[in-house]
Short mmCIF file of C-alpha atoms in Angstrom, two decimals:
data_model
loop_
_atom_site.label_atom_id
_atom_site.label_comp_id
_atom_site.label_asym_id
_atom_site.label_seq_id
_atom_site.Cartn_x
_atom_site.Cartn_y
_atom_site.Cartn_z
CA MET D 242 -51.53 17.46 4.79
CA PHE D 243 -52.04 20.64 2.80
CA GLN D 244 -49.61 22.83 4.78
CA LEU D 245 -47.84 23.69 1.52
CA PHE D 246 -50.52 26.31 0.90
CA ALA D 247 -50.77 27.39 4.51
CA GLN D 248 -47.71 29.52 4.43
CA GLY D 249 -36.23 19.72 -9.10
CA CYS D 250 -34.79 18.01 -16.53
CA ALA D 251 -33.32 14.76 -15.39
CA ALA D 252 -30.63 15.35 -12.84
CA PRO D 253 -27.58 13.36 -13.89
CA GLY D 254 -25.66 14.83 -10.97
CA SER D 255 -28.41 14.19 -8.43
CA SER D 256 -27.79 11.89 -5.50
CA SER D 257 -31.24 10.33 -5.77
CA PRO D 258 -33.51 9.45 -8.69
CA PRO D 259 -36.61 11.45 -9.63
CA ASP D 260 -39.64 10.65 -7.47
CA SER D 261 -42.02 8.36 -9.37
CA LEU D 262 -45.75 8.35 -8.67
CA THR D 263 -45.88 4.55 -8.73
CA GLY D 264 -47.18 3.12 -5.48
CA LYS D 265 -47.30 6.46 -3.66
CA ASN D 266 -49.87 7.21 -0.98
CA PRO D 267 -51.56 10.49 -1.99
CA ALA D 268 -52.29 11.39 1.64
CA ALA D 269 -48.57 11.29 2.48
CA PHE D 270 -47.36 13.10 -0.62
CA TRP D 271 -47.12 16.59 0.93
CA LYS D 272 -45.06 15.33 3.84
CA GLU D 273 -42.76 13.38 1.57
CA GLN D 274 -42.15 16.34 -0.76
CA LEU D 275 -41.49 18.71 2.13
CA ARG D 276 -38.42 16.66 3.04
CA PHE D 277 -36.64 18.42 0.19
CA PRO D 278 -35.16 21.91 0.76
CA ARG D 279 -36.20 23.39 -2.59
CA VAL D 280 -39.82 22.37 -2.05
CA ARG D 281 -39.81 23.80 1.47
CA THR D 282 -38.28 27.04 0.21
CA ALA D 283 -40.86 27.35 -2.56
CA GLN D 284 -43.65 26.61 -0.08
CA ALA D 285 -42.47 29.32 2.29
CA ALA D 286 -41.97 31.89 -0.47
CA ILE D 287 -45.05 31.48 -2.63
CA GLY D 288 -47.37 29.03 -0.85
CA PRO D 289 -49.63 31.71 0.71
CA VAL D 290 -49.80 33.71 -2.53
CA LEU D 291 -50.64 30.61 -4.52
CA ALA D 292 -53.33 29.71 -2.00
CA GLY D 293 -54.88 33.13 -2.47
CA ARG D 294 -54.91 32.77 -6.23
CA LEU D 295 -56.58 29.38 -5.90
CA ARG D 296 -59.28 30.93 -3.73
CA ALA D 297 -59.76 33.70 -6.27
CA HIS D 298 -60.57 30.98 -8.82
CA SER D 299 -62.88 29.22 -6.31
CA LEU D 300 -60.45 26.30 -6.18
CA GLU D 301 -59.77 24.20 -3.10
CA ALA D 302 -56.31 22.68 -2.57
CA LYS D 303 -57.87 19.57 -1.00
CA GLN D 304 -59.91 18.97 -4.17
CA LEU D 305 -57.49 20.28 -6.78
CA GLU D 306 -57.18 18.68 -10.21
CA VAL D 307 -54.86 20.08 -12.87
CA PHE D 308 -54.27 19.67 -16.60
CA ILE D 309 -51.21 20.95 -18.44
CA ARG D 310 -51.13 21.94 -22.10
CA MET D 311 -48.48 23.42 -24.33
CA ILE D 312 -48.83 24.76 -27.87
CA LYS D 313 -45.35 25.11 -29.36
CA SER D 314 -46.20 28.00 -31.68
CA ARG D 315 -47.26 30.07 -28.65
CA ALA D 316 -44.13 29.18 -26.63
CA GLU D 317 -46.02 28.99 -23.39
CA LEU D 318 -47.23 26.36 -20.95
CA GLU D 319 -50.85 26.49 -19.81
CA VAL D 320 -52.02 25.18 -16.43
CA TRP D 321 -55.74 24.49 -16.20
CA ALA D 322 -57.44 23.61 -12.93
CA ARG D 323 -60.74 22.61 -11.36
CA ASN D 324 -62.12 21.09 -8.20
CA GLN D 325 -62.64 17.34 -8.49
CA GLY D 326 -66.15 16.76 -9.77
CA GLY D 327 -66.51 20.50 -10.33
CA GLY D 328 -67.17 20.69 -14.04
CA PRO D 329 -64.92 22.07 -16.80
CA PHE D 330 -61.30 23.08 -16.31
CA GLN D 331 -60.55 26.80 -16.13
CA LEU D 332 -57.31 28.42 -17.20
CA PHE D 333 -55.33 29.10 -14.04
CA GLU D 334 -52.10 30.54 -15.48
CA THR D 335 -49.82 30.59 -18.50
CA TYR D 336 -46.04 30.36 -18.19
CA PRO D 337 -43.85 31.58 -21.08
CA LEU D 338 -41.09 29.19 -22.09
CA SER D 339 -37.71 30.61 -21.17
CA ALA D 340 -36.00 28.67 -24.00
CA THR D 341 -37.02 26.47 -26.91
CA SER D 342 -35.41 23.79 -29.03
CA GLY D 343 -36.23 21.84 -32.16
CA THR D 344 -38.97 22.63 -34.66
CA LEU D 345 -42.65 21.85 -35.18
CA GLY D 346 -43.08 18.10 -35.34
CA PRO D 347 -42.93 15.13 -32.97
CA LYS D 348 -39.87 13.72 -31.23
CA ARG D 349 -38.82 10.47 -32.88
CA ARG D 350 -35.24 9.75 -31.81
CA ALA D 351 -32.71 10.43 -29.08
CA GLY D 352 -30.67 13.58 -29.55
CA ASP D 353 -32.97 15.29 -32.05
CA TYR D 354 -33.61 18.22 -29.64
CA GLN D 355 -37.34 17.93 -30.36
CA VAL D 356 -40.01 18.59 -27.76
CA PRO D 357 -42.52 15.72 -28.03
CA GLU D 358 -46.03 16.16 -29.38
CA GLY D 359 -48.99 14.09 -28.24
CA PHE D 360 -50.75 12.98 -25.09
CA TYR D 361 -48.70 12.38 -21.97
CA GLU D 362 -48.87 12.44 -18.20
CA ILE D 363 -46.62 13.41 -15.30
CA ASP D 364 -44.85 10.33 -13.99
CA ARG D 365 -42.01 11.82 -11.90
CA PHE D 366 -41.51 14.61 -9.39
CA ASN D 367 -37.84 15.59 -9.14
CA PRO D 368 -37.16 17.98 -6.23
CA LYS D 369 -33.37 17.75 -6.76
CA SER D 370 -33.22 18.54 -10.46
CA ASN D 371 -30.19 20.15 -12.08
CA TYR D 372 -32.82 22.66 -13.30
CA HIS D 373 -34.18 23.60 -9.85
CA LEU D 374 -37.37 21.48 -9.80
CA SER D 375 -38.80 19.32 -12.53
CA LEU D 376 -41.81 17.24 -13.54
CA GLY D 377 -41.14 14.26 -15.79
CA LEU D 378 -43.32 13.11 -18.68
CA ASN D 379 -43.96 9.48 -19.58
CA TYR D 380 -42.09 9.89 -22.86
CA PRO D 381 -41.73 7.68 -24.79
CA ASN D 382 -45.31 6.46 -24.51
CA ALA D 383 -46.80 3.60 -26.51
CA ALA D 384 -47.42 5.81 -29.56
CA ASP D 385 -43.85 7.12 -29.52
CA ARG D 386 -42.44 3.60 -29.33
CA ALA D 387 -44.67 2.50 -32.20
CA LEU D 388 -43.95 5.46 -34.48
CA GLY D 389 -40.44 6.46 -33.50
CA GLU D 390 -37.01 5.07 -34.21
CA PRO D 391 -35.52 2.19 -32.18
CA HIS D 392 -33.96 4.67 -29.74
CA PRO D 393 -36.57 7.41 -29.20
CA GLY D 394 -34.79 9.02 -26.26
CA GLY D 395 -36.25 9.91 -22.90
CA ASP D 396 -36.01 12.19 -19.87
CA ILE D 397 -38.42 14.89 -21.05
CA PHE D 398 -39.23 17.33 -18.25
CA ILE D 399 -41.00 20.56 -17.43
CA HIS D 400 -38.33 22.35 -15.41
CA GLY D 401 -36.77 25.57 -14.23
CA GLY D 402 -33.89 27.52 -15.70
CA ALA D 403 -33.57 28.77 -19.26
CA ALA D 404 -32.10 25.95 -21.33
CA SER D 405 -33.75 23.31 -23.50
CA ILE D 406 -32.58 20.24 -25.38
CA GLY D 407 -36.10 18.90 -25.83
CA CYS D 408 -37.57 19.86 -22.45
CA MET D 409 -39.87 22.72 -21.43
CA PRO D 410 -38.12 25.31 -19.22
CA ILE D 411 -40.36 27.91 -17.57
CA THR D 412 -37.82 29.64 -15.24
CA ASP D 413 -37.23 28.75 -11.61
CA ALA D 414 -40.12 30.95 -10.48
CA GLY D 415 -42.47 29.34 -12.98
CA ILE D 416 -41.58 25.75 -12.09
CA GLU D 417 -42.02 26.46 -8.39
CA GLU D 418 -45.67 27.34 -9.01
CA VAL D 419 -46.37 24.48 -11.39
CA TYR D 420 -44.54 21.99 -9.18
CA LEU D 421 -46.52 23.01 -6.07
CA LEU D 422 -49.79 22.84 -7.99
CA ALA D 423 -48.91 19.36 -9.24
CA VAL D 424 -47.97 18.21 -5.73
CA ALA D 425 -51.26 19.61 -4.42
CA SER D 426 -53.31 17.80 -7.04
CA ARG D 427 -51.44 14.55 -6.42
CA ALA D 428 -51.97 14.88 -2.65
CA ALA D 429 -55.66 15.54 -3.34
CA GLY D 430 -55.84 12.15 -5.06
CA GLN D 431 -55.27 12.95 -8.74
CA ALA D 432 -53.42 9.84 -9.86
CA VAL D 433 -53.02 10.96 -13.49
CA ILE D 434 -51.95 14.51 -14.35
CA PRO D 435 -52.41 14.78 -18.14
CA VAL D 436 -50.06 16.82 -20.29
CA HIS D 437 -51.05 17.53 -23.91
CA LEU D 438 -48.38 18.90 -26.26
CA PHE D 439 -49.36 20.36 -29.64
CA PRO D 440 -47.30 22.01 -32.39
CA PHE D 441 -49.95 24.70 -33.00
CA PRO D 442 -53.74 24.96 -32.59
CA ILE D 443 -54.91 21.81 -34.41
CA THR D 444 -57.54 23.35 -36.65
CA GLU D 445 -58.26 22.97 -40.34
CA VAL D 446 -56.97 26.49 -40.97
CA GLU D 447 -53.63 25.78 -39.28
CA LEU D 448 -53.29 22.36 -40.91
CA ALA D 449 -53.93 23.89 -44.33
CA LYS D 450 -50.97 26.23 -43.82
CA ARG D 451 -48.78 23.15 -43.46
CA ARG D 452 -50.42 20.85 -45.99
CA ASN D 453 -47.06 19.76 -47.43
CA SER D 454 -45.57 18.73 -44.10
CA PRO D 455 -44.63 15.06 -43.68
CA HIS D 456 -46.27 15.30 -40.25
CA GLN D 457 -49.72 16.13 -41.63
CA ALA D 458 -51.27 12.71 -40.86
CA PHE D 459 -49.75 12.64 -37.38
CA TRP D 460 -51.02 16.12 -36.61
CA ARG D 461 -54.50 15.21 -37.82
CA SER D 462 -54.47 12.29 -35.42
CA LEU D 463 -54.06 14.80 -32.56
CA MET D 464 -57.11 16.81 -33.64
CA PRO D 465 -59.79 14.87 -31.69
CA GLY D 466 -58.02 15.45 -28.38
CA TYR D 467 -57.36 19.10 -29.14
CA THR D 468 -60.89 19.78 -30.40
CA TYR D 469 -62.58 18.01 -27.50
CA PHE D 470 -60.74 20.13 -24.96
CA GLU D 471 -61.46 23.33 -26.87
CA GLN D 472 -65.16 22.52 -26.93
CA HIS D 473 -65.62 21.09 -23.43
CA HIS D 474 -62.61 22.22 -21.36
CA ASP D 475 -62.29 18.61 -20.33
CA VAL D 476 -59.82 15.88 -21.26
CA VAL D 477 -60.62 12.88 -23.41
CA LYS D 478 -59.71 9.62 -21.69
CA ALA D 479 -56.26 8.45 -22.74
CA ASP D 480 -57.49 5.18 -24.28
CA ALA D 481 -59.65 7.18 -26.70
CA LEU D 482 -56.71 9.12 -28.11
CA ALA D 483 -55.46 7.03 -31.01
CA VAL D 484 -52.40 8.27 -32.85
CA ALA D 485 -51.69 7.46 -36.49
CA ARG D 486 -48.43 7.69 -38.38
#
């Protein structure tokens, strides 16, 4: 089942839709993903190296759990990992964004080029993406629908390449690693892979620098989730993360 470590933004031109997590059998997830050429190629090229790096962090593929975080002002994606039941997350790797779009502030409408801000999760694996490989976020979530405009947009992905119209590109090499790690954690039984997106470190010092921003109240509503992770290297349950306008 874990042979991947033994040795696909939305794809409008793709012949099949992105692979949703809904109703999937975790034990069969490796086999299903390995049907796709890009996943097999990534497995063959970097699977053994990635397995070695996991071992160096005392992480087991069969118990892997991952958490993804991005802070826009740093222009990099963080992947944190731990063994299930193994205590706090540890930083596994950071991946610089290969392109950015929009400004600090949440995404509120289709076509605004904004990268969302808030608390999300991976809900699609796309091994046939127009941007090599991609992982879809559940944007818009309930908070986005409540706070955004009638047409908030959609199809927000972590993907390869070097172009962004609201997504998070981390190069083809970067997405291969993150994609394989996400597949491994899903196959290990992690049903929810959380993704937290922040404009900057949500601290009083950083908020004070932007005290006149119209997003001040929204950003403050993100502070509990940011602070909890900083203090505990663990993720607050999604139902505890209220978001205010």
